[in-house]
XYZ file of C-alpha atoms in Angstrom:
570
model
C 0.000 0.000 0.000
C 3.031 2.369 -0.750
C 1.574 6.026 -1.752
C 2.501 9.350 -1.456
C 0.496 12.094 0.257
C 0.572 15.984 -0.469
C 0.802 17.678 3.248
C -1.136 20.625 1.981
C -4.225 19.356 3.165
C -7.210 21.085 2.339
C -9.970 22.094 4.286
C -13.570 20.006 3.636
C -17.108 20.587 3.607
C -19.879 17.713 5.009
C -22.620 17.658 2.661
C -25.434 15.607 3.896
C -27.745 13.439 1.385
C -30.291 10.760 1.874
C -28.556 8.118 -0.046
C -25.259 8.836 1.970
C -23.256 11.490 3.585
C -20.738 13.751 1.179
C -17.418 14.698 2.298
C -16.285 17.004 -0.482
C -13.144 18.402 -1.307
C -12.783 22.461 -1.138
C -10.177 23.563 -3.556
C -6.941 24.712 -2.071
C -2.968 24.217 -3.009
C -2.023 21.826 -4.877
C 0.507 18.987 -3.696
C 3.963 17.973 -3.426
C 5.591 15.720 -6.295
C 9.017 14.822 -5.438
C 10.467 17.837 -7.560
C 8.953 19.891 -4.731
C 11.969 20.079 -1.753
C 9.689 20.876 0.959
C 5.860 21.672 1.848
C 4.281 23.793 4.506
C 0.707 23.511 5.416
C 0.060 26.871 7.344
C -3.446 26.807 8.783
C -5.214 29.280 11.377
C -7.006 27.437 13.857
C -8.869 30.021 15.786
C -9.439 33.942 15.174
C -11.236 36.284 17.381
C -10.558 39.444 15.085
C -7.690 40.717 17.238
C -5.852 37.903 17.855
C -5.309 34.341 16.150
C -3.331 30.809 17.017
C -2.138 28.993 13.609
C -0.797 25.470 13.575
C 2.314 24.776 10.481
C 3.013 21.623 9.040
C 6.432 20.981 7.528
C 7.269 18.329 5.221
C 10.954 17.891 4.176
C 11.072 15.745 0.343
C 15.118 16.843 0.488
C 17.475 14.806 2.508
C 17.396 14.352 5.518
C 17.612 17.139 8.486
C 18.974 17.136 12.011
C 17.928 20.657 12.579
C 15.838 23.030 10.390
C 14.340 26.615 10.335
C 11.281 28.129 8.639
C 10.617 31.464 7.718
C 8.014 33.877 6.499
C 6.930 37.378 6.200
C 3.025 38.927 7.080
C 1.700 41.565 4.723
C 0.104 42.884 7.504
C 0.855 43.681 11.234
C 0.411 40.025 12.679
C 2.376 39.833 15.844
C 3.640 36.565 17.581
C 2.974 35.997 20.974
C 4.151 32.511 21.994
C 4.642 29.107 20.313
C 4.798 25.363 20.850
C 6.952 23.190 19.540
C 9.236 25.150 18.110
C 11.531 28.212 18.941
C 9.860 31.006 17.246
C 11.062 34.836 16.628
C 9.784 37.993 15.369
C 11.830 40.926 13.738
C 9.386 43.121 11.623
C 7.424 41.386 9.586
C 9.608 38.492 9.487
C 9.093 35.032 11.042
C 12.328 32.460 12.236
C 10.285 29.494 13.814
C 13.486 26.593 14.585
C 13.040 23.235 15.765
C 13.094 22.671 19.776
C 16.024 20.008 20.993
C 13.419 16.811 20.789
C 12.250 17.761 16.926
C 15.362 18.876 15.027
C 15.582 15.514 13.432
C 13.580 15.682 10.154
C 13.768 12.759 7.166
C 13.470 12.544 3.914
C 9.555 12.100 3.493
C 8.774 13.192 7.453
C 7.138 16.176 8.934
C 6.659 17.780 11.833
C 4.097 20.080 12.909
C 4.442 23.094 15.774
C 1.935 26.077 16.545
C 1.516 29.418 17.610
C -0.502 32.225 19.097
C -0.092 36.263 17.873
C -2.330 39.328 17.225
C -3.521 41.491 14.678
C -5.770 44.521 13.404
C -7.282 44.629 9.841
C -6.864 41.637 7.676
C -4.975 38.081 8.601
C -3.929 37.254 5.349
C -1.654 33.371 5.017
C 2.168 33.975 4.134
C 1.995 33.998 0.556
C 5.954 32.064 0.432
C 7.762 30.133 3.219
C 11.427 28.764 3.059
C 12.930 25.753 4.982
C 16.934 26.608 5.851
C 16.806 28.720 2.882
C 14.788 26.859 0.184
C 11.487 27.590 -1.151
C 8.823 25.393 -0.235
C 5.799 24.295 -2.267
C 7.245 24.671 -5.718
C 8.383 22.648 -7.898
C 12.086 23.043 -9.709
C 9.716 25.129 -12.699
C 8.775 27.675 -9.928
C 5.217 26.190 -9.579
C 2.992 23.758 -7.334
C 2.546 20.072 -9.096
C 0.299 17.110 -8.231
C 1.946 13.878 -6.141
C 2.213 11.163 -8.483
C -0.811 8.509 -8.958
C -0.306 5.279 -6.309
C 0.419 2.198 -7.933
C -2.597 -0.121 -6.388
C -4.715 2.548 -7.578
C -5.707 4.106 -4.092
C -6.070 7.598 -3.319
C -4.030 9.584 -0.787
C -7.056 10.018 1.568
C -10.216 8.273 0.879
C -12.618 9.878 2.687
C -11.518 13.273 -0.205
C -14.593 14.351 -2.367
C -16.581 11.338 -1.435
C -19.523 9.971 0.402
C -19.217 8.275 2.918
C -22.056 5.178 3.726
C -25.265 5.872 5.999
C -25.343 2.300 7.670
C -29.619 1.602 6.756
C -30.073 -0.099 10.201
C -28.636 1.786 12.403
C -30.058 5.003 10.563
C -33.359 3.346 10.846
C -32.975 2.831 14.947
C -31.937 6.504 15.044
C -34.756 7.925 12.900
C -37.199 6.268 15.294
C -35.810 7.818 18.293
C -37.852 11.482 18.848
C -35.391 14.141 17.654
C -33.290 11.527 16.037
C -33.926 12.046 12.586
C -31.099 15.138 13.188
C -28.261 12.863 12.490
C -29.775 9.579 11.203
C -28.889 10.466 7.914
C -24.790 10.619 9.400
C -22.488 7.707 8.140
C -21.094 5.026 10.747
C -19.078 1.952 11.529
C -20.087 -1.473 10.378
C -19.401 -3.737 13.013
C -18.352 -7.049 11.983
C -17.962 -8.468 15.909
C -18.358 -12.103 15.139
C -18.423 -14.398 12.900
C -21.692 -14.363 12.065
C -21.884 -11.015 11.264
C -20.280 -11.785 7.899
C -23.853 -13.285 7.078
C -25.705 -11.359 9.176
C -27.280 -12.021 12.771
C -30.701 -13.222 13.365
C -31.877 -11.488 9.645
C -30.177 -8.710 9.951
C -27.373 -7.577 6.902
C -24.532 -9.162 6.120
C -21.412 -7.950 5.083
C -22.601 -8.410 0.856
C -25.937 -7.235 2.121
C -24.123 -3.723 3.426
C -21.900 -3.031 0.521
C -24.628 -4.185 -2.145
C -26.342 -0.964 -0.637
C -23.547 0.895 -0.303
C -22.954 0.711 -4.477
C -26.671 1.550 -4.252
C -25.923 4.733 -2.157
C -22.596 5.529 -4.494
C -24.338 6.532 -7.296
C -21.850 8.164 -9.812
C -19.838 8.974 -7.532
C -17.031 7.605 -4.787
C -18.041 6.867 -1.312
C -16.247 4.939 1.079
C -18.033 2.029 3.623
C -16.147 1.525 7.063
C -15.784 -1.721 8.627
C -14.570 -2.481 11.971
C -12.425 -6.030 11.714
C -13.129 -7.282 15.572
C -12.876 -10.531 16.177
C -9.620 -11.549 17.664
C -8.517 -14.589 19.851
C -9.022 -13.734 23.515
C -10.497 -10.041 22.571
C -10.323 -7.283 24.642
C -8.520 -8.612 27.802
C -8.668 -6.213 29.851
C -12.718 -5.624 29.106
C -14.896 -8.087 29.924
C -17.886 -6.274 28.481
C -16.455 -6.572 25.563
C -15.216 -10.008 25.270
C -15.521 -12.187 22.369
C -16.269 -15.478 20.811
C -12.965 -16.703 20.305
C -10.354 -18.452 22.599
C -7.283 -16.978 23.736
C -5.547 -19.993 21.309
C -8.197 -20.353 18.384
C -5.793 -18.128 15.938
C -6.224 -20.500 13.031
C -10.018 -19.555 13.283
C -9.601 -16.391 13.303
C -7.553 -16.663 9.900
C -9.507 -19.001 8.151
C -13.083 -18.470 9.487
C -13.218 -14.678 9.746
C -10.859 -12.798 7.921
C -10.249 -15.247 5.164
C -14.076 -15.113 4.237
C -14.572 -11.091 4.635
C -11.201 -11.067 2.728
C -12.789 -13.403 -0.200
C -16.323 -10.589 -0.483
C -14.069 -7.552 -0.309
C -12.117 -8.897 -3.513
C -14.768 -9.568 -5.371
C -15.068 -7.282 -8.138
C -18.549 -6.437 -8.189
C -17.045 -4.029 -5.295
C -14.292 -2.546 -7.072
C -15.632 0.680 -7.265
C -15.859 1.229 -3.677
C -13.380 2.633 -1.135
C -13.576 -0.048 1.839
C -11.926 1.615 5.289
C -11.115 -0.847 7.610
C -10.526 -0.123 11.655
C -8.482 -2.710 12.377
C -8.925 -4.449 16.075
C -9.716 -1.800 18.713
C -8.420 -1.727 21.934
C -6.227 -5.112 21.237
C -2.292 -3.910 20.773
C -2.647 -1.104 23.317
C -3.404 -3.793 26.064
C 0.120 -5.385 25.281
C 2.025 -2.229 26.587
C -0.244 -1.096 29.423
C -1.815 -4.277 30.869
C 0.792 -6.756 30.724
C 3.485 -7.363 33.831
C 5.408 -5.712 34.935
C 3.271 -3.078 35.081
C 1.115 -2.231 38.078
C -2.048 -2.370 35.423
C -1.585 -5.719 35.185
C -4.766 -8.184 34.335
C -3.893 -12.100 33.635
C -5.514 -12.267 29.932
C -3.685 -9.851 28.874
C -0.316 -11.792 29.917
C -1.767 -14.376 28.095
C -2.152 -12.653 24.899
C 1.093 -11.043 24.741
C 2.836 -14.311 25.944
C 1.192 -15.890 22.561
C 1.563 -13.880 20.391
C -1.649 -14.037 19.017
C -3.001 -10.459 18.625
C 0.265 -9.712 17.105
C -0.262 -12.251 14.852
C -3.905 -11.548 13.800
C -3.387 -7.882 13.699
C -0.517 -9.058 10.974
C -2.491 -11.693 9.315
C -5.654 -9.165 8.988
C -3.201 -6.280 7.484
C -1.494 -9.112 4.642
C -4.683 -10.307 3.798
C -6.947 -7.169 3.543
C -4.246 -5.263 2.555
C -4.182 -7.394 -0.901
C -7.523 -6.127 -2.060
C -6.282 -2.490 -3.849
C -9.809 -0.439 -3.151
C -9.270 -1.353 0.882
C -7.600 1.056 3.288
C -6.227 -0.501 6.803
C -6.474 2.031 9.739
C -5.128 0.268 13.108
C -6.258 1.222 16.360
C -4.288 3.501 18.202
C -5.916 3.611 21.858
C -6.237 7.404 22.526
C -4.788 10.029 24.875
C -5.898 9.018 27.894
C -4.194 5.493 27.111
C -0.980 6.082 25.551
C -0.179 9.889 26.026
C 2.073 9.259 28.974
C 5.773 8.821 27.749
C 6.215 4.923 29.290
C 3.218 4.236 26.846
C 3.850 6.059 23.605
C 6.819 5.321 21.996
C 6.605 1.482 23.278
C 2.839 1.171 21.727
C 4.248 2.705 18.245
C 6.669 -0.234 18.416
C 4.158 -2.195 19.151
C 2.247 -1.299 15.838
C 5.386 -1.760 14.021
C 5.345 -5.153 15.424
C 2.522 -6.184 14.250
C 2.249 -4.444 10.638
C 5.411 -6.301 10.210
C 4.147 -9.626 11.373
C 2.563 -12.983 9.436
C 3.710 -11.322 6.369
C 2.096 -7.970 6.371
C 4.515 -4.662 5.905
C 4.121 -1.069 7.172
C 2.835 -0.487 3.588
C -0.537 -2.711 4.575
C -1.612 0.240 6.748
C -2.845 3.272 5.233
C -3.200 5.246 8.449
C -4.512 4.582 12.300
C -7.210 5.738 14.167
C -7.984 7.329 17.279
C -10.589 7.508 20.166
C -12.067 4.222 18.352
C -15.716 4.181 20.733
C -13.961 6.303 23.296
C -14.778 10.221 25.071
C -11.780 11.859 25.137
C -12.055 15.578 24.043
C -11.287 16.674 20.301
C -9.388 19.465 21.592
C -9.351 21.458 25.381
C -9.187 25.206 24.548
C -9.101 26.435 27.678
C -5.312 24.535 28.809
C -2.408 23.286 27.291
C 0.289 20.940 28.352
C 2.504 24.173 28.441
C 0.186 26.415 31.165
C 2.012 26.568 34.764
C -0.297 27.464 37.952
C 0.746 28.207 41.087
C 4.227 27.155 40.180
C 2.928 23.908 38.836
C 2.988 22.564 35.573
C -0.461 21.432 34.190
C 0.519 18.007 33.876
C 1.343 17.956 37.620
C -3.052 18.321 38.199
C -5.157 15.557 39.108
C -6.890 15.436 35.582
C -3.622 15.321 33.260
C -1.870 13.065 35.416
C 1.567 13.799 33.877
C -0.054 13.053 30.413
C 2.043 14.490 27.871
C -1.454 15.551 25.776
C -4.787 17.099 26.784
C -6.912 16.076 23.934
C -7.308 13.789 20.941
C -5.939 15.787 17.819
C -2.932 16.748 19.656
C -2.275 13.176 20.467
C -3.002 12.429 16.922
C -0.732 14.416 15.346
C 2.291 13.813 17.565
C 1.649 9.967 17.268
C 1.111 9.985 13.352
C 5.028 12.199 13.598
C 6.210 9.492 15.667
C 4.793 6.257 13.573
C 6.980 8.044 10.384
C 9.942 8.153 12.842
C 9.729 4.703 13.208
C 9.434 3.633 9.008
C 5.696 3.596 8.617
C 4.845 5.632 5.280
C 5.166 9.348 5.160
C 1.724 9.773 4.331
C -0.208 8.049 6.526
C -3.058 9.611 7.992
C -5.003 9.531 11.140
C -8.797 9.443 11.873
C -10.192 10.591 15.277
C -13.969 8.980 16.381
C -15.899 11.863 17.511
C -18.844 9.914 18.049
C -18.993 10.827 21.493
C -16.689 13.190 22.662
C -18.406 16.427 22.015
C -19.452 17.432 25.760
C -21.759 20.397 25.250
C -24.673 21.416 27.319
C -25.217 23.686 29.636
C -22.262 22.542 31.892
C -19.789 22.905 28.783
C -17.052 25.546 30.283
C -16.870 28.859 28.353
C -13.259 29.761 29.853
C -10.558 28.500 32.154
C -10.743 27.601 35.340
C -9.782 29.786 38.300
C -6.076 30.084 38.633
C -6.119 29.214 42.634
C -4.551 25.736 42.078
C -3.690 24.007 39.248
C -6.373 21.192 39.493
C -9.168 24.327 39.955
C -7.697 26.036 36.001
C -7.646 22.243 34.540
C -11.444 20.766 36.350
C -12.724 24.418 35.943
C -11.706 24.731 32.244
C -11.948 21.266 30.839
C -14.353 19.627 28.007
C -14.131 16.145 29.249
C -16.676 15.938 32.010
C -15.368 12.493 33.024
C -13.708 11.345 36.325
C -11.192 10.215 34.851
C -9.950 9.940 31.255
C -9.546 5.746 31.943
C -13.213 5.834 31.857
C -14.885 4.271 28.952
C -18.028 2.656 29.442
C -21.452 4.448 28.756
C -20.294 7.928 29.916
C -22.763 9.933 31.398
C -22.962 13.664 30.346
C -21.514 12.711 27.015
C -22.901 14.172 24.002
C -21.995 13.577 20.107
C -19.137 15.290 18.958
C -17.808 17.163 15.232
C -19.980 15.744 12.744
C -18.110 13.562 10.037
C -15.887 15.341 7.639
C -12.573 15.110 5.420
C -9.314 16.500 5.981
C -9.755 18.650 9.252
C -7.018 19.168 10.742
C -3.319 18.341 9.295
C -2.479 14.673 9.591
C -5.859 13.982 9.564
C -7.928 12.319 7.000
C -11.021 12.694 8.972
C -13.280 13.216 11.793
C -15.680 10.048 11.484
C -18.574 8.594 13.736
C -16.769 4.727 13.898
C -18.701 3.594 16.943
C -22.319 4.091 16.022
C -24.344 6.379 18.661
C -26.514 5.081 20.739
C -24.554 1.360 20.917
C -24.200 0.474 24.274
C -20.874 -0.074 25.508
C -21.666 -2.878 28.024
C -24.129 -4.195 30.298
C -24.825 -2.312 33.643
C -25.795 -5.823 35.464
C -24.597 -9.278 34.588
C -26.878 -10.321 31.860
C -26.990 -13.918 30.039
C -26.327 -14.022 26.665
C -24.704 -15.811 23.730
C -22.249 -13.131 22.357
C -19.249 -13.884 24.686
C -19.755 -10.643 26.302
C -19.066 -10.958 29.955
C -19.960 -8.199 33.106
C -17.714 -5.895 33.711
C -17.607 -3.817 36.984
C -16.844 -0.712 34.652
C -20.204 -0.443 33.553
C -21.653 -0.645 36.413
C -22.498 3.205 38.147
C -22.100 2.340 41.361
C -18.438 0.767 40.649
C -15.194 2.956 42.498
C -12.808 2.293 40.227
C -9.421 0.335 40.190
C -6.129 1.465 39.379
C -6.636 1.684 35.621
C -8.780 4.647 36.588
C -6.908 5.789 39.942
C -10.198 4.541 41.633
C -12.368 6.661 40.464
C -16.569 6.196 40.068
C -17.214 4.695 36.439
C -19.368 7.546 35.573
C -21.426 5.117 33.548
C -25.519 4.893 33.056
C -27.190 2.782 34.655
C -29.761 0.233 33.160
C -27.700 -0.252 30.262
C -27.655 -3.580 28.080
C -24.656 -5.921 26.576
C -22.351 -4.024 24.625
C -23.734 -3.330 20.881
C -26.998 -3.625 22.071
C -29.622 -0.348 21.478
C -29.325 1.633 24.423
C -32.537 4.661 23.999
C -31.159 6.765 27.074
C -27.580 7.096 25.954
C -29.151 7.998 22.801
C -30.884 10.907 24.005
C -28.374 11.994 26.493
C -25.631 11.737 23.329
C -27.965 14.172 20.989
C -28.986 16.443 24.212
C -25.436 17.246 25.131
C -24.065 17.303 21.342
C -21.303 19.950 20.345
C -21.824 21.444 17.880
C -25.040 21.578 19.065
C -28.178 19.815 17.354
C -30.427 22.607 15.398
C-alpha cells in the first residue's frame, strides 16, 4: 500500500444526502511531487478578530535534516505571541520558527508540525511564500505547485476526499425512530463485523454483501467509502470483559480461516471494485500489550496471556497481509487514545508495538494506510481552555489531578504527535489519522466557556476542561456525554477525517450481569455504582445505569448523546 500524500491538506465541507453522507473536497494548493523540496501547510485554527493561534506543518522531500528553520513574512501587522513546539522569533514582519532540541531531526519524506498564538488589526492574510533553511517550499524546480504522483494499487491519498461516505440503513433506521433523532440519522457510521456471524448477518439482519450491495446503491456516480470495523480476535479485549468475544485466547487459526479469510474473499470480489472499503483494524487489542501486561502495576492475567502468545500480534498481521491485498481497501489500526498512551512509558513502546505487528505474518508497514484514534472512546477533540505548556501556582499542568503527567490534553494533539512518531519509526510518510468523535463532544449547559480559576492548578484544569469524566480511563457508557464534530474530510493536518466509527446510541456494556450468547461478559466498569481500580486511579465509572450488553440499542444514551451534542443539534 506504498503512496505518497501531499501535506497541503485542504480544508472540507460535510454535505449531507439521503442516499449517503458527502465529504467534499474544497479547492486549495495543490501537492507535493518529489520535484517539490519541501511543503508547509500553514493553517489558522482560531481567530477572534484581534488575535489568532495557527498550527504549520512541515514536510521535508530533500534529505534528511537534524535541525531546520522556517521562515516567512506577514503583509500585515500580525504579531507573535508565543509558540509550541518550536523556537519562534519575530523581527518586523519576518518570522524564524526553529526546531526545539526533541524535533530537530527531520527525514526525507517526514514532517513535523508546531503552533503558535499572535495578534492582529485589519486583515490576517496566510504567508503567501515560506522557506525551509533557505529553500522555497511548495514549488516545484519550474517555480510552480505540481500534483503527487498517482499510487500504484490505484488508491487515493485520503479516501474519505470528495466522497460519500455510507449511511449504515439499520442503524439510521434505529436513530430515525428515536424522537429528535432524525437530526443525524442520515450521518455515516461503523459497520461492526464483531463475530463471525456477522459476515452473514445475525438473526436477519445484513450481512457484510448485504451492506456493501447498498452501499454501491448509495454511491451513485460517484465515490463513497463504507467503514468496517475487523473485531474478532482470539481472547479479545482482555482487559474488558464487556467486551469479550467469541474466540479463545488460542483459536488463531479460526480467526484466519473463518473470519478474515471469508470477509477477505467478499471484499475482492469485483462487483465491489468501485468502492473505497476503510477498515478499523482491532480496537483496543495492541494497546493492552504495553499497558496491561506485567510488569506493570495495570496488570490483568488475559492480557499476559495474549502477549505471551503472540496471538493479537499475529492476527493484527495476518488481517493487514490479507486485507491489505484487495487495492480499493484502506487498513487504519487502532491507536488507543490520549488518555491510554499519552504518557511517555506508553507512547513510543505502543508505536513499536504497531510496528510489530504491521510487520508480522507477512504484512509490511505499507498494509496500513493510516490509524485511528478515540475508536468508541470520550476523550475531548481538543481542550481550549489549557495546554500541556500552562504553569499554575508554580505547577505545571501536567502535575493536576486530571492530566496526570499526560504528555497531551486532547485527541488531535495526540493524533498528530503519534502519526510524527509512527513516520519516525518507518511507517509511510503519508499516513493519515482518523479521530472517532462519536462521542466526545461534551456540550450542554455545563460545557465551560473559559478557564478555570487560577487558585490551584487542578481548579484552572477541572474548571476549564471539556471532558466531564472522572477520569480519562473511563470508557463505558459515559454519562454527560454528548456527540461530537460531525463527520468530515481532511480537518485538521495529519488527519484524513473526523468520522462517527462507533455508532451512537450502541451500548458499551451491560450495567448488570446479563446472560447471553455473544461472549460478552460483566464488567464492573459499567456498572455506576463501581469505584474504580487502578486503571482509573479509583475513580466512580461515571457510567448509566440500566444499560444492556455491549452493541446492544441503548434509547437513554441515545438521548443523552444528541442532548449534550457539540456542535449543538439545530
Amino acid at each position: 500500500m506504498s503512496r505518497t500524500r501531499t501535506a497541503l491538506l485542504a480544508a472540507m465541507a460535510l454535505v449531507a444526502g439521503a442516499a449517503g453522507t458527502a465529504i467534499a473536497a474544497v479547492p486549495g494548493a495543490a501537492g507535493a511531487a518529489a520535484a517539490v523540496p519541501c511543503t508547509v501547510d500553514y493553517k489558522v485554527q482560531n481567530d477572534w478578530g484581534s488575535g489568532f493561534t495557527a498550527s504549520v506543518t512541515i514536510t521535508n522531500n530533500s534529505a534528511a535534516k537534524s535541525s531546520w528553520s522556517l521562515k516567512w513574512s506577514y503583509a500585515g501587522n500580525q504579531r507573535i505571541t508565543s509558540g509550541w513546539n518550536a523556537k519562534v522569533s519575530q523581527s518586523g514582519a519576518n518570522v524564524t520558527a526553529a526546531n526545539e532540541s526533541y524535533n530537530g531531526t527531520l527525514a526525507t519524506g517526514g514532517s513535523t508540525s508546531f503552533g503558535f498564538q499572535g495578534t492582529y488589526s485589519g486583515s490576517n492574510a496566510v504567508p503567501a511564500t515560506f522557506t525551509l533553511d533557505g529553500v522555497t517550499c511548495n514549488v516545484d524546480s519550474g517555480g510552480g505547485p505540481t500534483d503527487p504522483p498517482p499510487d500504484p494499487t490505484g488508491r487515493v491519498n485520503n479516501p474519505y476526499d470528495g466522497a460519500k461516505v455510507y449511511v449504515n440503513p439499520e442503524w439510521s433506521e434505529k436513530a430515525a425512530a428515536e424522537p429528535g433523532g432524525s437530526r443525524i440519522a442520515n450521518q455515516p457510521t461503523g459497520v461492526w463485523l464483531d463475530r463471525t456471524a456477522a459476515i452473514n448477518g445475525v438473526n436477519g439482519g445484513m450481512g457484510l454483501r448485504d451492506h456493501l450491495d447498498e452501499a454501491l446503491r448509495q454511491k451513485g456516480s460517484g465515490e463513497l467509502v463504507i467503514q468496517l470495523v475487523i473485531y474478532n480476535l482470539p481472547g479479545r479485549d482482555c482487559a474488558a470483559l464487556a467486551s469479550n468475544g467469541e474466540l479463545g485466547p488460542t483459536e488463531i487459526d479460526k480467526y484466519k480461516t473463518q473470519y478474515i479469510d471469508p470477509i477477505k474473499a467478499i471484499l475482492a470480489d469485483e462487483k465491489y471494485a468501485d468502492l473505497r472499503i476503510v477498515t478499523t483494524v482491532e480496537i483496543d487489542s495492541l494497546p493492552n500489550l504495553v499497558t496491561n501486561v506485567s510488569p506493570r502495576p495495570t496488570v490483568t492475567p488475559n492480557c499476559d496471556v495474549m502477549k505471551a502468545n503472540g496471538n493479537y500480534v499475529k492476527g493484527v498481521g495476518y488481517a493487514l497481509n490479507k486485507l491489505g491485498d484487495v487495492p480499493n481497501v484502506y487498513n487504519y489500526v487502532d491507536a488507543g487514545h490520549h488518555g491510554w498512551l499519552g504518557w511517555d512509558d506508553n507512547f513510543g513502546a505502543s508505536a513499536d508495538m504497531f510496528k510489530q505487528a504491521a510487520t508480522a505474518e507477512g504484512a509490511t508497514v505499507a498494509d496500513v494506510h493510516g490509524f485511528i484514534a478515540n475508536t468508541a472512546n470520550y476523550s475531548a477533540l481538543k481542550e481550549d481552555h489549557f495546554s500541556i505548556s500552562d504553569s499554575v501556582a508554580g505547577k505545571s499542568v501536567r502535575e493536576s489531578k486530571w492530566v496526570s503527567w499526560n504528555r497531551y490534553v486532547d485527541e488531535l494533539s495526540y493524533a498528530q504527535a503519534l502519526r510524527e512518531k509512527l513516520v519516525s519509526i518507518g511507517f509511510d510518510s503519508g499516513i493519515g489519522m482518523l479521530i472517532d468523535t462519536s462521542r466526545n463532544g461534551w456540550g450542554g449547559a455545563n460545557r465551560p466557556t473559559g478557564p478555570g480559576a487560577t487558585t490551584s492548578v487542578d481548579t484552572y484544569v477541572d474548571g476549564g476542561r471539556y471532558d466531564r469524566r472522572f477520569n480519562t480511563g473511563n470508557w463505558c457508557n459515559q454519562a454527560g456525554a454528548g456527540l461530537g464534530e460531525r463527520p468530515q474530510a481532511s480537518p485538521e493536518p495529519g488527519i484524513d477525517a473526523y468520522v462517527w466509527m462507533k455508532p451512537p446510541g450502541e451500548s458499551d456494556g451491560a450495567s448488570e450481569a446479563i446472560d447471553n450468547d455473544e461472549g460478552k461478559g460483566f464488567d464492573r466498569m459499567c456498572d455506576p455504582t463501581y469505584t474504580g481500580n487502578p486503571r482509573n486511579d479509583n475513580n466512580m465509572s461515571g457510567a448509566l445505569g440500566n444499560a444492556p450488553i455491549s452493541g446492544h440499542w441503548f434509547s437513554a444514551q441515545f438521548q443523552e448523546l444528541m442532548r449534550n451534542a457539540y456542535p449543538p443539534l439545530s
